[in-house]
Amino acid sequence: MVEVSAGPCGQMALTLRISEIFASLQGESTRVGLPTVFVRLTGCPLRCTWCDTTYAFRDGHSLTVQAVLDEVARHALHHVCVTGGEPLAQAACGALLTALCDAGYSVSLETSGALDISAVDPRVSRIVDLKAPGSGEVSRNHLPNIDQLTPHDEVKIVLASAADYQWAREQIAHWRLTGRCPVLLSPVSGELEPGQLADWIVRDKLAVRFQLQLHKILWHDARGR
Ligand code: SF4
């Protein structure tokens, strides 16, 4: 999907397909509640059953890395989250992440976990999904990513059912995930009762972080919030 603009500007002239850039509160992860600029890249090779950003599968507009930085700067916030879609599906995503770090931002990346994260700038906090069976995409988990995780990263598992929760427990134990980085467990809205998931976590004394999507509580499914 990457398009390369000819010219002397190197990495800053690489172009990306952008769905939207907007300022909001971070709705998930250990950064929840922080005012953040979101850079949403277009396109995703997965089709999770409960995906809430299907509008990012297509369309958008082309911007150079420099133009994205200019738009991010306009919002004058310290935290930037690069998300999607699946941002790593665009080859210029790495250049964007590095440019944002070089510009002094605190940068996070939300990724499906289906693509290799090893080349991502180490200054970036990688929020890596581990897709549970209820997503329909469990076979897409790129498991070598697990050995790439550092305490600076996070694993997010979205759960649609009791079966998903049991699967998550097994994965957390098998891969010793909570010893590697923060682990976030989220219920699929409308499919798994949040209080039920909270009860299971407390009952099982899991060393994970329960999370709800703050932006949905505040603004429901409004786009660009
Ligand atoms: S990886 Fe993310 S953007 Fe892609 S289908 Fe799944 S939830 Fe949607």
PDB file of C-alpha atoms and ligand atoms in Angstrom:
ATOM      1  CA  MET A   1       0.000   0.000   0.000  1.00  0.00           C
ATOM      2  CA  VAL A   2       2.972   2.352   0.461  1.00  0.00           C
ATOM      3  CA  GLU A   3       3.506   4.940  -2.224  1.00  0.00           C
ATOM      4  CA  VAL A   4       6.925   6.564  -2.542  1.00  0.00           C
ATOM      5  CA  SER A   5       7.180  10.168  -3.671  1.00  0.00           C
ATOM      6  CA  ALA A   6      10.259  10.991  -5.710  1.00  0.00           C
ATOM      7  CA  GLY A   7      12.432  13.722  -4.257  1.00  0.00           C
ATOM      8  CA  PRO A   8      15.306  14.474  -1.945  1.00  0.00           C
ATOM      9  CA  CYS A   9      13.415  14.328   1.339  1.00  0.00           C
ATOM     10  CA  GLY A  10      13.911  10.586   1.945  1.00  0.00           C
ATOM     11  CA  GLN A  11      11.796   9.094   4.675  1.00  0.00           C
ATOM     12  CA  MET A  12       9.748  12.255   5.228  1.00  0.00           C
ATOM     13  CA  ALA A  13       8.519  12.063   1.607  1.00  0.00           C
ATOM     14  CA  LEU A  14       7.145   8.549   1.959  1.00  0.00           C
ATOM     15  CA  THR A  15       3.394   8.549   1.779  1.00  0.00           C
ATOM     16  CA  LEU A  16       0.744   6.737   3.762  1.00  0.00           C
ATOM     17  CA  ARG A  17      -2.955   6.203   3.323  1.00  0.00           C
ATOM     18  CA  ILE A  18      -4.577   7.998   6.270  1.00  0.00           C
ATOM     19  CA  SER A  19      -8.146   7.437   7.457  1.00  0.00           C
ATOM     20  CA  GLU A  20      -8.224  10.240  10.029  1.00  0.00           C
ATOM     21  CA  ILE A  21      -6.132  12.323  12.409  1.00  0.00           C
ATOM     22  CA  PHE A  22      -7.843  13.709  15.484  1.00  0.00           C
ATOM     23  CA  ALA A  23      -7.345  14.635  19.137  1.00  0.00           C
ATOM     24  CA  SER A  24      -9.211  12.813  21.889  1.00  0.00           C
ATOM     25  CA  LEU A  25      -8.646  11.027  25.179  1.00  0.00           C
ATOM     26  CA  GLN A  26      -6.835   7.713  24.977  1.00  0.00           C
ATOM     27  CA  GLY A  27      -9.597   5.183  25.516  1.00  0.00           C
ATOM     28  CA  GLU A  28      -7.520   2.055  26.180  1.00  0.00           C
ATOM     29  CA  SER A  29      -4.189   0.731  27.443  1.00  0.00           C
ATOM     30  CA  THR A  30      -2.204   1.960  30.437  1.00  0.00           C
ATOM     31  CA  ARG A  31      -2.321   5.388  28.800  1.00  0.00           C
ATOM     32  CA  VAL A  32      -6.080   5.578  29.235  1.00  0.00           C
ATOM     33  CA  GLY A  33      -7.400   9.066  29.859  1.00  0.00           C
ATOM     34  CA  LEU A  34      -4.409  10.917  28.444  1.00  0.00           C
ATOM     35  CA  PRO A  35      -5.112  13.581  25.821  1.00  0.00           C
ATOM     36  CA  THR A  36      -3.721  12.042  22.654  1.00  0.00           C
ATOM     37  CA  VAL A  37      -3.487  12.652  18.930  1.00  0.00           C
ATOM     38  CA  PHE A  38      -4.677   9.622  16.970  1.00  0.00           C
ATOM     39  CA  VAL A  39      -3.289   8.848  13.533  1.00  0.00           C
ATOM     40  CA  ARG A  40      -5.506   6.181  11.987  1.00  0.00           C
ATOM     41  CA  LEU A  41      -4.050   4.433   8.950  1.00  0.00           C
ATOM     42  CA  THR A  42      -6.310   2.962   6.284  1.00  0.00           C
ATOM     43  CA  GLY A  43      -6.467  -0.763   5.577  1.00  0.00           C
ATOM     44  CA  CYS A  44      -6.370  -4.038   7.476  1.00  0.00           C
ATOM     45  CA  PRO A  45      -5.753  -7.616   6.286  1.00  0.00           C
ATOM     46  CA  LEU A  46      -7.881  -9.047   9.118  1.00  0.00           C
ATOM     47  CA  ARG A  47     -11.647  -9.137   9.568  1.00  0.00           C
ATOM     48  CA  CYS A  48     -12.347  -9.556  13.279  1.00  0.00           C
ATOM     49  CA  THR A  49     -16.004 -10.412  13.857  1.00  0.00           C
ATOM     50  CA  TRP A  50     -16.412  -7.569  16.369  1.00  0.00           C
ATOM     51  CA  CYS A  51     -14.328  -4.937  14.564  1.00  0.00           C
ATOM     52  CA  ASP A  52     -15.497  -1.422  15.433  1.00  0.00           C
ATOM     53  CA  THR A  53     -13.402   0.455  12.877  1.00  0.00           C
ATOM     54  CA  THR A  54     -14.541  -1.126   9.620  1.00  0.00           C
ATOM     55  CA  TYR A  55     -14.717   2.342   8.091  1.00  0.00           C
ATOM     56  CA  ALA A  56     -10.900   2.319   8.151  1.00  0.00           C
ATOM     57  CA  PHE A  57     -10.703  -0.686   5.811  1.00  0.00           C
ATOM     58  CA  ARG A  58     -10.813   1.583   2.771  1.00  0.00           C
ATOM     59  CA  ASP A  59     -10.816   5.169   1.512  1.00  0.00           C
ATOM     60  CA  GLY A  60      -8.819   7.826   3.340  1.00  0.00           C
ATOM     61  CA  HIS A  61      -6.300  10.127   1.724  1.00  0.00           C
ATOM     62  CA  SER A  62      -2.585  10.076   0.949  1.00  0.00           C
ATOM     63  CA  LEU A  63      -0.256  12.146   3.099  1.00  0.00           C
ATOM     64  CA  THR A  64       3.513  12.259   3.317  1.00  0.00           C
ATOM     65  CA  VAL A  65       5.184  11.493   6.626  1.00  0.00           C
ATOM     66  CA  GLN A  66       6.005  15.199   6.853  1.00  0.00           C
ATOM     67  CA  ALA A  67       2.366  16.183   6.291  1.00  0.00           C
ATOM     68  CA  VAL A  68       1.240  13.776   9.028  1.00  0.00           C
ATOM     69  CA  LEU A  69       3.779  15.344  11.403  1.00  0.00           C
ATOM     70  CA  ASP A  70       2.516  18.813  10.499  1.00  0.00           C
ATOM     71  CA  GLU A  71      -1.085  17.792  11.234  1.00  0.00           C
ATOM     72  CA  VAL A  72      -0.113  16.116  14.512  1.00  0.00           C
ATOM     73  CA  ALA A  73       1.806  19.248  15.567  1.00  0.00           C
ATOM     74  CA  ARG A  74      -1.300  21.353  14.983  1.00  0.00           C
ATOM     75  CA  HIS A  75      -2.947  19.612  17.981  1.00  0.00           C
ATOM     76  CA  ALA A  76      -0.043  20.458  20.335  1.00  0.00           C
ATOM     77  CA  LEU A  77      -0.264  17.301  22.491  1.00  0.00           C
ATOM     78  CA  HIS A  78       2.556  15.138  23.826  1.00  0.00           C
ATOM     79  CA  HIS A  79       1.007  11.704  23.263  1.00  0.00           C
ATOM     80  CA  VAL A  80       0.464  10.246  19.798  1.00  0.00           C
ATOM     81  CA  CYS A  81      -1.198   6.904  19.025  1.00  0.00           C
ATOM     82  CA  VAL A  82      -0.743   5.338  15.597  1.00  0.00           C
ATOM     83  CA  THR A  83      -3.640   2.977  14.973  1.00  0.00           C
ATOM     84  CA  GLY A  84      -5.835   1.523  12.259  1.00  0.00           C
ATOM     85  CA  GLY A  85      -6.931  -0.635  10.622  1.00  0.00           C
ATOM     86  CA  GLU A  86      -3.611  -2.376  10.869  1.00  0.00           C
ATOM     87  CA  PRO A  87      -0.960   0.336  10.642  1.00  0.00           C
ATOM     88  CA  LEU A  88       1.940  -2.060  10.063  1.00  0.00           C
ATOM     89  CA  ALA A  89       0.305  -3.188   6.819  1.00  0.00           C
ATOM     90  CA  GLN A  90       1.685   0.016   5.284  1.00  0.00           C
ATOM     91  CA  ALA A  91       5.417  -0.106   4.709  1.00  0.00           C
ATOM     92  CA  ALA A  92       5.924   3.569   5.539  1.00  0.00           C
ATOM     93  CA  CYS A  93       4.456   3.124   9.023  1.00  0.00           C
ATOM     94  CA  GLY A  94       7.909   2.447  10.454  1.00  0.00           C
ATOM     95  CA  ALA A  95       9.234   5.716   9.057  1.00  0.00           C
ATOM     96  CA  LEU A  96       6.262   7.575  10.521  1.00  0.00           C
ATOM     97  CA  LEU A  97       6.780   6.056  13.962  1.00  0.00           C
ATOM     98  CA  THR A  98      10.469   6.956  13.961  1.00  0.00           C
ATOM     99  CA  ALA A  99       9.759  10.498  12.765  1.00  0.00           C
ATOM    100  CA  LEU A 100       7.210  10.974  15.563  1.00  0.00           C
ATOM    101  CA  CYS A 101       9.735   9.732  18.145  1.00  0.00           C
ATOM    102  CA  ASP A 102      12.432  11.987  16.689  1.00  0.00           C
ATOM    103  CA  ALA A 103      10.026  14.915  17.032  1.00  0.00           C
ATOM    104  CA  GLY A 104       9.811  14.238  20.769  1.00  0.00           C
ATOM    105  CA  TYR A 105       6.361  12.713  21.074  1.00  0.00           C
ATOM    106  CA  SER A 106       5.464   9.851  23.384  1.00  0.00           C
ATOM    107  CA  VAL A 107       4.331   7.351  20.764  1.00  0.00           C
ATOM    108  CA  SER A 108       2.183   4.232  20.999  1.00  0.00           C
ATOM    109  CA  LEU A 109       1.242   1.809  18.248  1.00  0.00           C
ATOM    110  CA  GLU A 110      -1.941  -0.268  18.225  1.00  0.00           C
ATOM    111  CA  THR A 111      -1.425  -3.385  16.130  1.00  0.00           C
ATOM    112  CA  SER A 112      -3.420  -6.541  15.467  1.00  0.00           C
ATOM    113  CA  GLY A 113      -0.561  -8.846  16.400  1.00  0.00           C
ATOM    114  CA  ALA A 114      -0.773 -10.474  12.987  1.00  0.00           C
ATOM    115  CA  LEU A 115       2.320  -8.745  11.594  1.00  0.00           C
ATOM    116  CA  ASP A 116       5.954  -8.751  12.677  1.00  0.00           C
ATOM    117  CA  ILE A 117       6.655  -5.983  15.225  1.00  0.00           C
ATOM    118  CA  SER A 118      10.420  -6.536  15.429  1.00  0.00           C
ATOM    119  CA  ALA A 119      11.375  -3.608  13.174  1.00  0.00           C
ATOM    120  CA  VAL A 120       9.297  -1.026  15.066  1.00  0.00           C
ATOM    121  CA  ASP A 121      11.353   1.771  16.615  1.00  0.00           C
ATOM    122  CA  PRO A 122      12.134   0.650  20.205  1.00  0.00           C
ATOM    123  CA  ARG A 123      11.045   4.038  21.563  1.00  0.00           C
ATOM    124  CA  VAL A 124       7.471   3.169  20.563  1.00  0.00           C
ATOM    125  CA  SER A 125       5.163   1.485  23.075  1.00  0.00           C
ATOM    126  CA  ARG A 126       3.622  -1.363  21.102  1.00  0.00           C
ATOM    127  CA  ILE A 127       0.071  -2.344  22.082  1.00  0.00           C
ATOM    128  CA  VAL A 128      -0.165  -5.800  20.551  1.00  0.00           C
ATOM    129  CA  ASP A 129      -3.448  -7.684  20.210  1.00  0.00           C
ATOM    130  CA  LEU A 130      -3.578 -11.399  20.843  1.00  0.00           C
ATOM    131  CA  LYS A 131      -6.647 -12.444  18.881  1.00  0.00           C
ATOM    132  CA  ALA A 132      -8.948 -14.807  20.782  1.00  0.00           C
ATOM    133  CA  PRO A 133     -11.027 -17.453  18.952  1.00  0.00           C
ATOM    134  CA  GLY A 134     -14.178 -15.306  19.122  1.00  0.00           C
ATOM    135  CA  SER A 135     -12.509 -12.770  16.842  1.00  0.00           C
ATOM    136  CA  GLY A 136     -12.471 -15.309  14.019  1.00  0.00           C
ATOM    137  CA  GLU A 137      -8.805 -14.454  13.482  1.00  0.00           C
ATOM    138  CA  VAL A 138      -6.987 -16.569  16.080  1.00  0.00           C
ATOM    139  CA  SER A 139      -4.972 -18.268  13.343  1.00  0.00           C
ATOM    140  CA  ARG A 140      -3.479 -14.892  12.367  1.00  0.00           C
ATOM    141  CA  ASN A 141      -1.577 -14.341  15.629  1.00  0.00           C
ATOM    142  CA  HIS A 142       2.104 -13.906  14.742  1.00  0.00           C
ATOM    143  CA  LEU A 143       3.404 -15.730  17.795  1.00  0.00           C
ATOM    144  CA  PRO A 144       7.097 -14.788  17.345  1.00  0.00           C
ATOM    145  CA  ASN A 145       5.978 -11.301  18.407  1.00  0.00           C
ATOM    146  CA  ILE A 146       5.678 -12.580  21.969  1.00  0.00           C
ATOM    147  CA  ASP A 147       9.434 -12.892  22.355  1.00  0.00           C
ATOM    148  CA  GLN A 148       9.776  -9.297  21.109  1.00  0.00           C
ATOM    149  CA  LEU A 149       7.700  -7.856  23.961  1.00  0.00           C
ATOM    150  CA  THR A 150       9.364  -5.637  26.556  1.00  0.00           C
ATOM    151  CA  PRO A 151       7.945  -4.018  29.723  1.00  0.00           C
ATOM    152  CA  HIS A 152       7.477  -0.921  27.549  1.00  0.00           C
ATOM    153  CA  ASP A 153       4.868  -2.790  25.444  1.00  0.00           C
ATOM    154  CA  GLU A 154       1.393  -4.147  26.240  1.00  0.00           C
ATOM    155  CA  VAL A 155      -0.702  -7.131  25.158  1.00  0.00           C
ATOM    156  CA  LYS A 156      -4.429  -6.650  24.624  1.00  0.00           C
ATOM    157  CA  ILE A 157      -6.878  -9.560  24.466  1.00  0.00           C
ATOM    158  CA  VAL A 158     -10.484  -8.785  23.513  1.00  0.00           C
ATOM    159  CA  LEU A 159     -12.947 -11.386  24.770  1.00  0.00           C
ATOM    160  CA  ALA A 160     -16.377 -12.240  23.394  1.00  0.00           C
ATOM    161  CA  SER A 161     -17.331 -15.198  25.628  1.00  0.00           C
ATOM    162  CA  ALA A 162     -16.453 -17.469  28.531  1.00  0.00           C
ATOM    163  CA  ALA A 163     -14.601 -19.677  26.050  1.00  0.00           C
ATOM    164  CA  ASP A 164     -12.475 -16.710  25.002  1.00  0.00           C
ATOM    165  CA  TYR A 165     -11.701 -15.975  28.648  1.00  0.00           C
ATOM    166  CA  GLN A 166     -10.603 -19.552  29.266  1.00  0.00           C
ATOM    167  CA  TRP A 167      -8.424 -19.394  26.150  1.00  0.00           C
ATOM    168  CA  ALA A 168      -6.880 -16.131  27.357  1.00  0.00           C
ATOM    169  CA  ARG A 169      -6.064 -17.647  30.741  1.00  0.00           C
ATOM    170  CA  GLU A 170      -4.283 -20.515  29.030  1.00  0.00           C
ATOM    171  CA  GLN A 171      -2.310 -18.196  26.745  1.00  0.00           C
ATOM    172  CA  ILE A 172      -1.302 -15.923  29.629  1.00  0.00           C
ATOM    173  CA  ALA A 173       0.007 -18.923  31.564  1.00  0.00           C
ATOM    174  CA  HIS A 174       1.636 -20.670  28.607  1.00  0.00           C
ATOM    175  CA  TRP A 175       3.530 -17.601  27.377  1.00  0.00           C
ATOM    176  CA  ARG A 176       4.047 -16.110  30.871  1.00  0.00           C
ATOM    177  CA  LEU A 177       2.632 -12.924  29.425  1.00  0.00           C
ATOM    178  CA  THR A 178       2.199 -11.003  32.671  1.00  0.00           C
ATOM    179  CA  GLY A 179       5.925 -11.375  33.344  1.00  0.00           C
ATOM    180  CA  ARG A 180       6.737  -9.712  30.046  1.00  0.00           C
ATOM    181  CA  CYS A 181       4.528  -6.613  29.948  1.00  0.00           C
ATOM    182  CA  PRO A 182       1.124  -5.302  31.064  1.00  0.00           C
ATOM    183  CA  VAL A 183      -1.739  -7.513  29.850  1.00  0.00           C
ATOM    184  CA  LEU A 184      -5.105  -5.888  29.123  1.00  0.00           C
ATOM    185  CA  LEU A 185      -8.379  -7.828  29.012  1.00  0.00           C
ATOM    186  CA  SER A 186     -11.415  -6.183  27.384  1.00  0.00           C
ATOM    187  CA  PRO A 187     -14.979  -7.432  26.843  1.00  0.00           C
ATOM    188  CA  VAL A 188     -16.542  -7.160  23.408  1.00  0.00           C
ATOM    189  CA  SER A 189     -19.254  -4.549  23.740  1.00  0.00           C
ATOM    190  CA  GLY A 190     -22.692  -6.169  23.632  1.00  0.00           C
ATOM    191  CA  GLU A 191     -21.324  -9.733  23.719  1.00  0.00           C
ATOM    192  CA  LEU A 192     -19.630 -10.210  27.089  1.00  0.00           C
ATOM    193  CA  GLU A 193     -20.986  -8.502  30.192  1.00  0.00           C
ATOM    194  CA  PRO A 194     -18.169  -6.316  31.607  1.00  0.00           C
ATOM    195  CA  GLY A 195     -19.083  -7.174  35.213  1.00  0.00           C
ATOM    196  CA  GLN A 196     -18.833 -10.870  34.398  1.00  0.00           C
ATOM    197  CA  LEU A 197     -15.319 -10.479  33.025  1.00  0.00           C
ATOM    198  CA  ALA A 198     -14.344  -8.387  36.066  1.00  0.00           C
ATOM    199  CA  ASP A 199     -15.659 -11.121  38.395  1.00  0.00           C
ATOM    200  CA  TRP A 200     -13.670 -13.815  36.579  1.00  0.00           C
ATOM    201  CA  ILE A 201     -10.452 -11.790  36.790  1.00  0.00           C
ATOM    202  CA  VAL A 202     -10.872 -11.198  40.520  1.00  0.00           C
ATOM    203  CA  ARG A 203     -11.903 -14.821  41.146  1.00  0.00           C
ATOM    204  CA  ASP A 204      -8.846 -16.139  39.318  1.00  0.00           C
ATOM    205  CA  LYS A 205      -6.485 -13.498  40.718  1.00  0.00           C
ATOM    206  CA  LEU A 206      -5.117 -12.729  37.284  1.00  0.00           C
ATOM    207  CA  ALA A 207      -2.337 -10.135  37.245  1.00  0.00           C
ATOM    208  CA  VAL A 208      -3.942  -8.342  34.336  1.00  0.00           C
ATOM    209  CA  ARG A 209      -5.628  -5.002  33.796  1.00  0.00           C
ATOM    210  CA  PHE A 210      -9.376  -5.017  33.092  1.00  0.00           C
ATOM    211  CA  GLN A 211     -10.342  -2.262  30.713  1.00  0.00           C
ATOM    212  CA  LEU A 212     -13.381  -0.745  29.085  1.00  0.00           C
ATOM    213  CA  GLN A 213     -13.158   1.543  26.081  1.00  0.00           C
ATOM    214  CA  LEU A 214     -13.345   4.967  27.721  1.00  0.00           C
ATOM    215  CA  HIS A 215     -14.107   6.753  24.461  1.00  0.00           C
ATOM    216  CA  LYS A 216     -17.221   4.604  23.966  1.00  0.00           C
ATOM    217  CA  ILE A 217     -18.465   5.378  27.462  1.00  0.00           C
ATOM    218  CA  LEU A 218     -17.960   9.082  26.834  1.00  0.00           C
ATOM    219  CA  TRP A 219     -18.953   9.404  23.196  1.00  0.00           C
ATOM    220  CA  HIS A 220     -20.448   6.026  22.191  1.00  0.00           C
ATOM    221  CA  ASP A 221     -19.396   5.136  18.653  1.00  0.00           C
ATOM    222  CA  ALA A 222     -18.913   8.676  17.395  1.00  0.00           C
ATOM    223  CA  ARG A 223     -16.176   8.715  14.801  1.00  0.00           C
ATOM    224  CA  GLY A 224     -13.171  10.915  15.457  1.00  0.00           C
ATOM    225  CA  ARG A 225     -13.679  10.886  19.253  1.00  0.00           C
TER     226      ARG A 225
HETATM  227  S1  SF4 B   1      -7.285  -6.068  13.392  1.00  0.00           S
HETATM  228 FE1  SF4 B   1      -8.352  -4.273  14.215  1.00  0.00          FE
HETATM  229  S2  SF4 B   1      -8.954  -3.057  12.417  1.00  0.00           S
HETATM  230 FE2  SF4 B   1      -8.410  -5.105  11.678  1.00  0.00          FE
HETATM  231  S3  SF4 B   1     -10.368  -6.212  11.590  1.00  0.00           S
HETATM  232 FE3  SF4 B   1      -9.422  -6.640  13.599  1.00  0.00          FE
HETATM  233  S4  SF4 B   1     -10.287  -5.100  15.012  1.00  0.00           S
HETATM  234 FE4  SF4 B   1     -10.673  -4.393  12.887  1.00  0.00          FE
END
